[in-house]
XYZ file of C-alpha atoms in Angstrom:
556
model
C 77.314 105.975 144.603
C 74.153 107.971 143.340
C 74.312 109.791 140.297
C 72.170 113.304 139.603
C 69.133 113.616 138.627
C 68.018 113.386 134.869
C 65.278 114.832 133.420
C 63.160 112.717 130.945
C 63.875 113.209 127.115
C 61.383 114.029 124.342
C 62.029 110.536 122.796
C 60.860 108.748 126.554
C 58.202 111.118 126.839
C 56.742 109.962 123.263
C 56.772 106.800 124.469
C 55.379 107.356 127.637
C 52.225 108.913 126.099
C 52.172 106.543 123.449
C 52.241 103.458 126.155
C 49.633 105.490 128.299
C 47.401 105.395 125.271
C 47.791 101.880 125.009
C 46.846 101.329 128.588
C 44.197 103.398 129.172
C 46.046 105.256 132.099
C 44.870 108.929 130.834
C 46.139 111.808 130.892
C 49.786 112.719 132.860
C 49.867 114.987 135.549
C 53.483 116.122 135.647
C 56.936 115.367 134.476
C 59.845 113.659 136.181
C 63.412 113.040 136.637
C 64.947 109.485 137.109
C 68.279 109.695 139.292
C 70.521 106.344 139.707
C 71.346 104.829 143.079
C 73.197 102.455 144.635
C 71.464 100.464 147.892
C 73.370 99.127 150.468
C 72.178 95.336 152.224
C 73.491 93.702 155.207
C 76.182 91.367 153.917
C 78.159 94.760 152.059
C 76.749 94.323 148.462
C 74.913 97.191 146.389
C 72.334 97.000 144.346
C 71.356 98.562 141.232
C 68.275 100.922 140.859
C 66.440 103.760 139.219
C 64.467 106.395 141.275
C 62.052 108.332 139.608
C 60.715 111.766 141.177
C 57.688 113.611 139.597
C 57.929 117.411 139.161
C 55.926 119.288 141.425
C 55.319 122.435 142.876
C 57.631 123.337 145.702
C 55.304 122.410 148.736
C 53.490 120.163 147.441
C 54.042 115.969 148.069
C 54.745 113.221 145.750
C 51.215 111.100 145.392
C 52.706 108.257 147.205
C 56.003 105.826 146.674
C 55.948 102.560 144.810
C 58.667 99.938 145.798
C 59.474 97.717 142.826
C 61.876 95.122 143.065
C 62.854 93.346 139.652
C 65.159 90.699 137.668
C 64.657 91.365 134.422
C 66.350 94.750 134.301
C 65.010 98.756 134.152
C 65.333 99.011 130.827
C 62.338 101.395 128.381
C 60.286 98.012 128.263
C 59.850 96.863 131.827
C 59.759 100.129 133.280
C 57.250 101.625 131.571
C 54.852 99.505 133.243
C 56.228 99.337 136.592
C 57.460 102.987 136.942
C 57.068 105.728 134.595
C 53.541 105.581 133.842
C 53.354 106.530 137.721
C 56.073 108.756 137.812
C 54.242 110.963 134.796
C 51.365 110.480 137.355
C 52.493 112.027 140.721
C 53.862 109.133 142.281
C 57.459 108.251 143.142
C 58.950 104.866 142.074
C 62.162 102.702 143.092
C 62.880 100.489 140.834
C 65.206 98.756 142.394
C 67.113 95.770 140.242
C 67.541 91.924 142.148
C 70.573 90.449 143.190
C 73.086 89.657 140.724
C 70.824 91.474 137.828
C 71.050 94.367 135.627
C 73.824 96.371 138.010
C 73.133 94.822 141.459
C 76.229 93.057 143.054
C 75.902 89.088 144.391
C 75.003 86.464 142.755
C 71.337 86.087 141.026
C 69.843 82.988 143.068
C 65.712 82.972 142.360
C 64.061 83.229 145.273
C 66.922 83.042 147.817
C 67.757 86.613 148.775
C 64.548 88.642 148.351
C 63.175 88.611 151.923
C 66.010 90.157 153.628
C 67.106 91.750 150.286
C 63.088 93.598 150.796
C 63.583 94.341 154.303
C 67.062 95.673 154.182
C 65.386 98.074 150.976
C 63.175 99.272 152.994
C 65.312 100.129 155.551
C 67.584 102.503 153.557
C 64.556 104.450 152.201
C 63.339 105.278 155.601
C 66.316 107.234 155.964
C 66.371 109.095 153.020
C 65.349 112.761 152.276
C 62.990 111.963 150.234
C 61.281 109.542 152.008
C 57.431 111.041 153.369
C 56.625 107.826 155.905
C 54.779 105.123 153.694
C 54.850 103.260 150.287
C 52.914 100.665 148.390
C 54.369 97.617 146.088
C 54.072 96.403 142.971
C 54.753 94.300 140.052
C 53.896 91.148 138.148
C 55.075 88.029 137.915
C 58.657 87.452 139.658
C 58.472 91.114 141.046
C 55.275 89.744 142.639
C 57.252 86.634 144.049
C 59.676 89.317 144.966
C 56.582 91.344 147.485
C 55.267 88.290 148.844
C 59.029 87.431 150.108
C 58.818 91.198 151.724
C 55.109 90.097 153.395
C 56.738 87.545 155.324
C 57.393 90.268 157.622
C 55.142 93.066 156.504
C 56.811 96.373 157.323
C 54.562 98.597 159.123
C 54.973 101.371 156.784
C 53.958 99.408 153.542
C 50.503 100.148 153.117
C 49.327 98.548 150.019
C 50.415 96.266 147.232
C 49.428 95.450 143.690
C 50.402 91.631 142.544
C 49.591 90.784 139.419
C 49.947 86.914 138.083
C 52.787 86.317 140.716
C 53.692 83.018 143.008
C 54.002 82.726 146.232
C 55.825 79.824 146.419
C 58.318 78.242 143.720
C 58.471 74.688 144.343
C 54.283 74.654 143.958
C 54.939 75.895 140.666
C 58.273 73.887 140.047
C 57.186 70.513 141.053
C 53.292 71.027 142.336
C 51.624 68.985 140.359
C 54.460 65.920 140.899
C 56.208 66.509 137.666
C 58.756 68.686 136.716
C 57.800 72.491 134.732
C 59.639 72.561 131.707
C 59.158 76.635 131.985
C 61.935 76.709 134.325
C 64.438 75.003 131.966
C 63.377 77.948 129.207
C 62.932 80.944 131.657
C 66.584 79.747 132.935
C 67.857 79.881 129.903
C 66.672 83.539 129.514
C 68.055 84.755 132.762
C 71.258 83.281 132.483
C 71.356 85.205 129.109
C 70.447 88.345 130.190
C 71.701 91.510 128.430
C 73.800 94.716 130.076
C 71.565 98.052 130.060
C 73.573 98.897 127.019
C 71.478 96.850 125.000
C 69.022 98.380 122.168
C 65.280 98.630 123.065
C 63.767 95.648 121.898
C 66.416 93.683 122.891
C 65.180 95.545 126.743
C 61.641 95.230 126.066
C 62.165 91.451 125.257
C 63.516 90.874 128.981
C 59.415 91.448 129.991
C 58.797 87.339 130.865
C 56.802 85.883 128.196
C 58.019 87.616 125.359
C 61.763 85.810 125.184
C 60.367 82.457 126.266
C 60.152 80.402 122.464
C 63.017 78.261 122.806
C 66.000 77.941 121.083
C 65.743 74.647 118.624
C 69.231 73.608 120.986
C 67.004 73.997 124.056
C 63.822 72.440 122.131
C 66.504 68.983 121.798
C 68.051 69.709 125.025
C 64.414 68.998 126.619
C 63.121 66.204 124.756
C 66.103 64.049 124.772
C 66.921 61.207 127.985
C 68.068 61.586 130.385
C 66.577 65.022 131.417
C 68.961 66.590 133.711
C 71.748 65.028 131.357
C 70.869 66.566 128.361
C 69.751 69.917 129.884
C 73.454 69.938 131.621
C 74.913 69.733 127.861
C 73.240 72.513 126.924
C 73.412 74.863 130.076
C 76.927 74.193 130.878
C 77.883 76.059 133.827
C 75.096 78.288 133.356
C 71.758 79.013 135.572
C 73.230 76.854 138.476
C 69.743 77.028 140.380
C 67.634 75.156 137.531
C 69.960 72.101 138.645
C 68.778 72.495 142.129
C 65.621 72.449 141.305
C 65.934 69.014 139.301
C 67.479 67.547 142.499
C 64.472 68.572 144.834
C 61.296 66.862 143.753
C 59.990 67.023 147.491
C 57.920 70.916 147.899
C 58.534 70.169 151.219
C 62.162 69.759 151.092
C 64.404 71.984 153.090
C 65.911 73.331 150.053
C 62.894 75.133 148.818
C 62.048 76.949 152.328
C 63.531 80.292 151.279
C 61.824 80.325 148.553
C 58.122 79.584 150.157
C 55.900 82.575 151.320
C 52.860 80.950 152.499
C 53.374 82.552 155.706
C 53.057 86.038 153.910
C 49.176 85.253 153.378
C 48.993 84.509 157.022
C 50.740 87.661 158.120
C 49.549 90.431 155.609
C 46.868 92.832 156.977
C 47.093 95.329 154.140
C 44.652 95.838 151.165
C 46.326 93.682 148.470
C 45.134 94.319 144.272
C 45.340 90.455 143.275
C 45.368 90.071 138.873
C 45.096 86.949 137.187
C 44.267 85.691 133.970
C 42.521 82.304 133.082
C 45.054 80.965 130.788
C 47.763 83.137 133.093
C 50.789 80.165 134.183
C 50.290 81.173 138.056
C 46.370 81.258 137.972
C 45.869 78.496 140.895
C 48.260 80.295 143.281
C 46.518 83.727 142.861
C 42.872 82.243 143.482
C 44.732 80.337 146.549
C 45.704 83.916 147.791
C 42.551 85.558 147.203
C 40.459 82.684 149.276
C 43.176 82.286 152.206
C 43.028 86.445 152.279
C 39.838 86.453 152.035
C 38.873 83.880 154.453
C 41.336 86.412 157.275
C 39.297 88.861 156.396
C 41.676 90.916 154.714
C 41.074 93.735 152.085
C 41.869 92.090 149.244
C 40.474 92.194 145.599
C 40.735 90.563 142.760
C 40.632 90.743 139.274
C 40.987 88.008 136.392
C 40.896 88.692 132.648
C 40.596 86.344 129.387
C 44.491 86.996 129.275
C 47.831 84.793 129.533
C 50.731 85.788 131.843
C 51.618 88.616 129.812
C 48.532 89.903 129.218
C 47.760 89.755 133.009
C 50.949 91.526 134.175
C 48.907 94.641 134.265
C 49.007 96.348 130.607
C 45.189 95.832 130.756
C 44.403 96.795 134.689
C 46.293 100.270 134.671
C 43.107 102.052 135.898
C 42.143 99.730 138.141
C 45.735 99.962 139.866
C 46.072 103.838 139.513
C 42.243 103.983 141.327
C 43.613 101.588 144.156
C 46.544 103.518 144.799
C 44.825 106.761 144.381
C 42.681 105.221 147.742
C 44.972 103.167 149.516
C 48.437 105.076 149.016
C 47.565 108.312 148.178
C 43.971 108.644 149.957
C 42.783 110.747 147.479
C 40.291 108.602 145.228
C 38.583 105.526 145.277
C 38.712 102.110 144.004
C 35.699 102.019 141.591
C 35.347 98.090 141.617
C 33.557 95.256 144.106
C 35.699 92.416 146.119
C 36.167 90.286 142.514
C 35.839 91.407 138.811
C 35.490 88.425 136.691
C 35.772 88.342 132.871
C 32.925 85.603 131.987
C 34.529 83.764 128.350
C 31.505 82.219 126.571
C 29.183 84.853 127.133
C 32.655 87.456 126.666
C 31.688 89.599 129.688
C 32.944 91.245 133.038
C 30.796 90.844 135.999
C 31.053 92.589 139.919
C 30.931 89.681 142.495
C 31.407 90.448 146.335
C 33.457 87.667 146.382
C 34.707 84.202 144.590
C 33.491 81.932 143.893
C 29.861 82.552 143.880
C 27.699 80.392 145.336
C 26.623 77.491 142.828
C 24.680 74.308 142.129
C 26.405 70.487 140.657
C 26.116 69.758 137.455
C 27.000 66.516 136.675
C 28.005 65.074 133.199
C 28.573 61.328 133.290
C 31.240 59.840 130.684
C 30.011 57.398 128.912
C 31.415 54.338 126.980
C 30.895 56.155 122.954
C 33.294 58.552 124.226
C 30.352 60.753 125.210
C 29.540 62.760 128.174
C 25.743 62.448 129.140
C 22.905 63.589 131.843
C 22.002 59.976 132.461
C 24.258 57.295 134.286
C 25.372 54.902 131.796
C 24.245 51.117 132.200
C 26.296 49.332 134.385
C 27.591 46.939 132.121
C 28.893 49.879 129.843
C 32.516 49.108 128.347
C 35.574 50.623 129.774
C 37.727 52.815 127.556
C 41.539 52.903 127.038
C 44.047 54.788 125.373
C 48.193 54.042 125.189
C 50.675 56.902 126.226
C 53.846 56.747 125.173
C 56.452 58.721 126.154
C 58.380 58.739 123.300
C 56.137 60.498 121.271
C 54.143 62.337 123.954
C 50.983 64.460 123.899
C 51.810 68.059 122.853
C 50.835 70.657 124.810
C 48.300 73.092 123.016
C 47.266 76.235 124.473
C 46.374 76.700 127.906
C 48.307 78.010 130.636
C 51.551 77.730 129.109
C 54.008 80.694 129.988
C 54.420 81.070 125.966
C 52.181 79.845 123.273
C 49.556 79.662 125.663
C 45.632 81.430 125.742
C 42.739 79.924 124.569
C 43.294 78.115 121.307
C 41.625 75.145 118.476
C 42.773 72.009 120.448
C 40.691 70.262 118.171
C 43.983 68.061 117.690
C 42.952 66.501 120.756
C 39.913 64.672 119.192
C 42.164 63.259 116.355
C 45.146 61.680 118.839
C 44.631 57.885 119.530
C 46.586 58.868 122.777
C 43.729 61.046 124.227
C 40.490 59.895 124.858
C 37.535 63.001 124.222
C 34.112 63.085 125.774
C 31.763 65.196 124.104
C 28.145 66.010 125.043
C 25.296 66.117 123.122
C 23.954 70.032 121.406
C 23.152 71.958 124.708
C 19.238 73.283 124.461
C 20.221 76.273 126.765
C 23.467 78.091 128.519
C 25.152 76.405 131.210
C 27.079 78.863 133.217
C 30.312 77.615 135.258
C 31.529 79.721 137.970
C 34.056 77.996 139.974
C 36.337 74.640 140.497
C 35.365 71.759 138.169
C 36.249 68.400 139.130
C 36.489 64.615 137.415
C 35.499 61.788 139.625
C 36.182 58.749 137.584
C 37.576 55.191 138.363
C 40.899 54.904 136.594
C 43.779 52.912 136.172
C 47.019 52.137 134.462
C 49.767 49.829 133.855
C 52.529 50.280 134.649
C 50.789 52.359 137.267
C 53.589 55.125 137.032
C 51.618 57.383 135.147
C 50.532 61.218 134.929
C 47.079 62.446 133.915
C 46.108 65.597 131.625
C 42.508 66.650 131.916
C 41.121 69.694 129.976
C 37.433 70.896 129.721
C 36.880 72.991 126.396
C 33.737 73.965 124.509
C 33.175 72.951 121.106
C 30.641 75.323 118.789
C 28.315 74.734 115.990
C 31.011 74.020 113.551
C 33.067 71.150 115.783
C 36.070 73.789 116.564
C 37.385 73.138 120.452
C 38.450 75.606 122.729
C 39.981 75.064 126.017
C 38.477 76.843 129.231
C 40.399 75.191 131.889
C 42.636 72.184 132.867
C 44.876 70.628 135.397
C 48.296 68.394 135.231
C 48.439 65.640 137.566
C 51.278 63.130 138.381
C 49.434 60.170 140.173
C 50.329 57.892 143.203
C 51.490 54.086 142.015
C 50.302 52.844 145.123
C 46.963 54.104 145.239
C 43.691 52.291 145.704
C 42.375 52.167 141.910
C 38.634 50.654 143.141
C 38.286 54.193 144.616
C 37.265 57.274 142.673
C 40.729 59.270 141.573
C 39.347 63.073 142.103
C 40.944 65.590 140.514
C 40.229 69.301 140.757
C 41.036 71.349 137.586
C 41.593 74.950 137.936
C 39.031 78.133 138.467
C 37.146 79.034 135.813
C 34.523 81.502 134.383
C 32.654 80.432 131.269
C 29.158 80.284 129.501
C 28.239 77.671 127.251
C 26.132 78.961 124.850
C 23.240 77.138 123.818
C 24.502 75.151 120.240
C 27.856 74.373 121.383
C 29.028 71.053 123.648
C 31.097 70.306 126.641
C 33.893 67.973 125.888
C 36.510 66.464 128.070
C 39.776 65.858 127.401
C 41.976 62.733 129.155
C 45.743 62.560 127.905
C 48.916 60.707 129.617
C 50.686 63.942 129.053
C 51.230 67.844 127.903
C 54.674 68.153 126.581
C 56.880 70.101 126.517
C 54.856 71.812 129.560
C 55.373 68.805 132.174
C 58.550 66.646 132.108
C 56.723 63.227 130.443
C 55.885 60.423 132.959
C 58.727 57.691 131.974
C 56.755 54.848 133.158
C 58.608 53.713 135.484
C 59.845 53.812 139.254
C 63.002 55.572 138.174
C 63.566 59.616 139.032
C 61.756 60.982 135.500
C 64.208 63.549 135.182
C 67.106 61.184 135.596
C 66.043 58.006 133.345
C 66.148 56.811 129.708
C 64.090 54.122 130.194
C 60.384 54.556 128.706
C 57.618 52.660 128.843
C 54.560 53.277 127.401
C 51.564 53.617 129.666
C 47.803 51.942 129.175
C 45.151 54.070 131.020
C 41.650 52.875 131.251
C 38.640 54.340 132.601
C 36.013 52.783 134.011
C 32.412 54.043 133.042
C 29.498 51.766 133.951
C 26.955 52.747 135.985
C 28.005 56.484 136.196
C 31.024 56.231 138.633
C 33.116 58.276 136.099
C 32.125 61.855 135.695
C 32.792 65.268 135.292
C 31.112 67.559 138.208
C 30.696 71.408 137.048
C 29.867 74.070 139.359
C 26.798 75.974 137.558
C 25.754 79.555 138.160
C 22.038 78.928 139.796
C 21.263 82.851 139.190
C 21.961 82.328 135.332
């Protein structure tokens, strides 16, 4: 059933020019109407969406069409950003709602449904009226998810796509690093709470992920009591079925999480693709994976990564950067004004044009020493190891970083005062050291039991002793590996200058909680125990075989 057309109100077009302020998108071209519409799919279900249809002369063509597919409903909030600040702009825009969301029939599965749900979308608007032969993607986040899952088999008629701070693949993000994300525990709880269209605007507006992820106290107990799964099945009840799937299916290469995998989309796309990140964003490591594997095809793909968490990266800072893609890729009218990769540089607080990322760079290497100091010179070989106790019961917080909520760049200064975490710091720096790239810690470590998980963050601290964090990585490590060997870890892509005056500093904790399910200890499933035991890590430092390797900018 499709309802008639409805022209925009004074009140939405207040808000639209008040939003396009906000983002920089200038000035409107046009009005629009928004008409409702129900989509047929294979199996006999409809879903739920909005199409919006700018005002133009009669003769005249819309400036392209935007698919968007979403779960987190099409309410003022979410589609401002994904919709009408096009719509007000020439373009036309489904915004279509997922499975089992906000209107659409079936039952709301993540992941499950959205690559025939795409392809059976895009074959009802090829036979539609209104249809003029091609369209372009777009969204952030799960919408993103949502047009890699329509890549798998890229219609020929899709022509572009904008995907900002989206996955590819769920179980990487679910269980990638070999513990569990508590984010999917808290973002379940949100969807499985999710509001009618009835409901007031902020109540919309705080669908947009990020902004409704502080937990409830309930869920904040729920998570830290044992056994895991138990205690989160207290709380949930029957609700958000699929977050107990995910608990039972540690393996990324189970069969289970197949569906909901896309890495065959970066094999298959050919079309330019607008990649956004942020540096403290919660899916920054898949995005720089699909820029390089893109890249490396050969495919026209750009990217762009901000000082900004997953909010911030969704787009409400890139709107003229996507409007300028479109404008050459959808509507082939314009130009897209920016090289292969625009990088925000933190530290030095600047963008800068590179043809591609990373740039090419030189080691750096900063040895950890045994006076919890990182140094230019090897230590002596009979330097002391250091040590420091986890325990699970009263775990390392998580502070800052890429956390879906309560994440960005933060004091972690916290860190230093923990006897849980041990802290390298380097002496003063005499002159900037820029990092473009992957760091990496090399370092002999061990610890007993030898079920353990490793935390490693690399911040700057300035002239007054105040840490920030720059970059990090989450690690749950192999019992049975060789400990005389080197453990190297790889922490995620950065950009950042240390100034001359400030220090590097290293961070090593046994955990970042509530971000990571804790390590128990043990052999036993972490998610299914209530057994804890406390965890002694020691590193090994004598004679350098411990250090932290940064990549350095040799143009700086």
């Amino acid at each position: 059933m499709t309802g008639p057309p409805v022209k925009r109100t004074f009140a939405a077009a207040t808000l639209d020019y008040l939003g396009a302020r906000y983002v920089g998108a200038g000035p409107e071209t046009c009005n629009y109407t928004t008409q409702a519409i129900q989509i047929p799919m294979r199996d006999g279900i409809e879903l739920a969406a909005d199409l919006y249809e700018p005002e133009i002369p009669v003769g005249q063509t819309p400036a392209g069409l935007i698919l968007i597919q979403c779960c987190y409903g099409r309410g003022a909030g979410i589609s401002f950003i994904n919709a009408r600040v096009f719509a007000a702009r020439g373009f036309q825009a489904l915004f279509v709602s997922t499975r089992g969301t906000y209107g659409s029939g079936g039952t709301f599965d993540p992941g499950s449904n959205e690559q025939s749900d795409s392809q059976d979308i895009v074959g009802w608007m090829r036979q539609q009226p209104w249809y003029h032969g091609s369209f372009a993607t777009l969204g952030a986040s799960y919408l993103g998810y949502s047009q890699w899952a329509l890549l798998r088999d890229p219609p020929a008629d899709c022509v572009a796509a904008v995907i900002p701070v989206a996955p590819h693949d769920q179980a990487w993000h679910t269980w990638g690093t070999g513990s569990f994300r508590l984010d999917r525990a808290s973002w379940s709880d949100m969807m499985s709470k999710r509001d009618d269209e009835k409901g007031s605007f902020l109540s919309r507006l705080a669908n947009i992920p990020g902004l409704s992820f502080l937990r409830s106290p309930e869920l904040e107990r729920a998570v830290a009591s044992l056994p895991l799964e138990d205690s989160l099945q207290k709380y949930f009840g029957d609700r958000a079925p699929w977050l107990f799937e995910y608990l039972k299916h540690p393996d990324v290469d189970d069969v289970y999480w197949t569906s909901r995998q896309h890495q065959v989309a970066l094999d298959r796309a050919k079309i330019p693709i607008l990649l956004i990140s942020g540096w403290y964003d919660t899916f920054t490591t898949q995005t720089m994976h699909q820029f390089k594997h893109l890249n490396d095809r050969g495919v026209n793909v750009s990217l762009i990564v901000g000082p900004w968490t997953h909010v911030q990266g969704s787009g409400l800072h890139s709107v003229p950067e996507i409007l300028d893609f479109l404008a050459e890729h959808l509507t082939k009218t314009g130009k897209y004004k920016h090289p292969q990769a625009r990088i925000f540089v933190t530290g030095s607080q600047e963008w800068r044009s590179m043809p591609t990322w990373p740039p090419s760079t030189q080691s750096k290497n900063f040895y950890l020493q045994a006076n919890k100091r990182l140094g230019l010179k090897q230590p002596e070989q009979d330097a002391s190891p250091t040590s420091f106790i986890f325990d699970p019961l009263a775990p390392t917080p998580s502070i800052g970083g890429n956390q879906m909520s309560a994440g960005g760049r933060v004091d972690d200064s916290a860190y230093a005062d923990r006897p849980d975490v041990l802290v390298f710091t380097s002496e003063t720096l005499f002159e900037d050291i820029e990092v473009l790239g992957i760091p990496s810690v090399h370092f002999i470590h061990t610890s007993d039991p030898p079920f353990a998980d490793l935390f490693l963050r690399i911040s700057e601290v300035d002239a007054y002793g105040v840490s920030h964090n720059i970059t990090e990585l989450y690690q749950a490590l192999d019992p049975s590996r060789d400990t005389s060997q080197p453990l190297v870890l790889d922490l995620q892509d950065c950009a950042h200058r240390f100034r001359a005056g400030t220090r590097v500093r290293l961070i090593v904790a046994g955990g970042c909680f509530p971000m990571y399910a804790r390590s128990l200890g043990t052999a036993e499933d972490r998610v299914r125990s209530d057994k804890a035991v406390p965890q002694t890590h020691t590193v090994t430092v004598s004679g350098g075989v411990s250090k932290l390797i940064l990549p350095v900018n040799i143009a700086a």
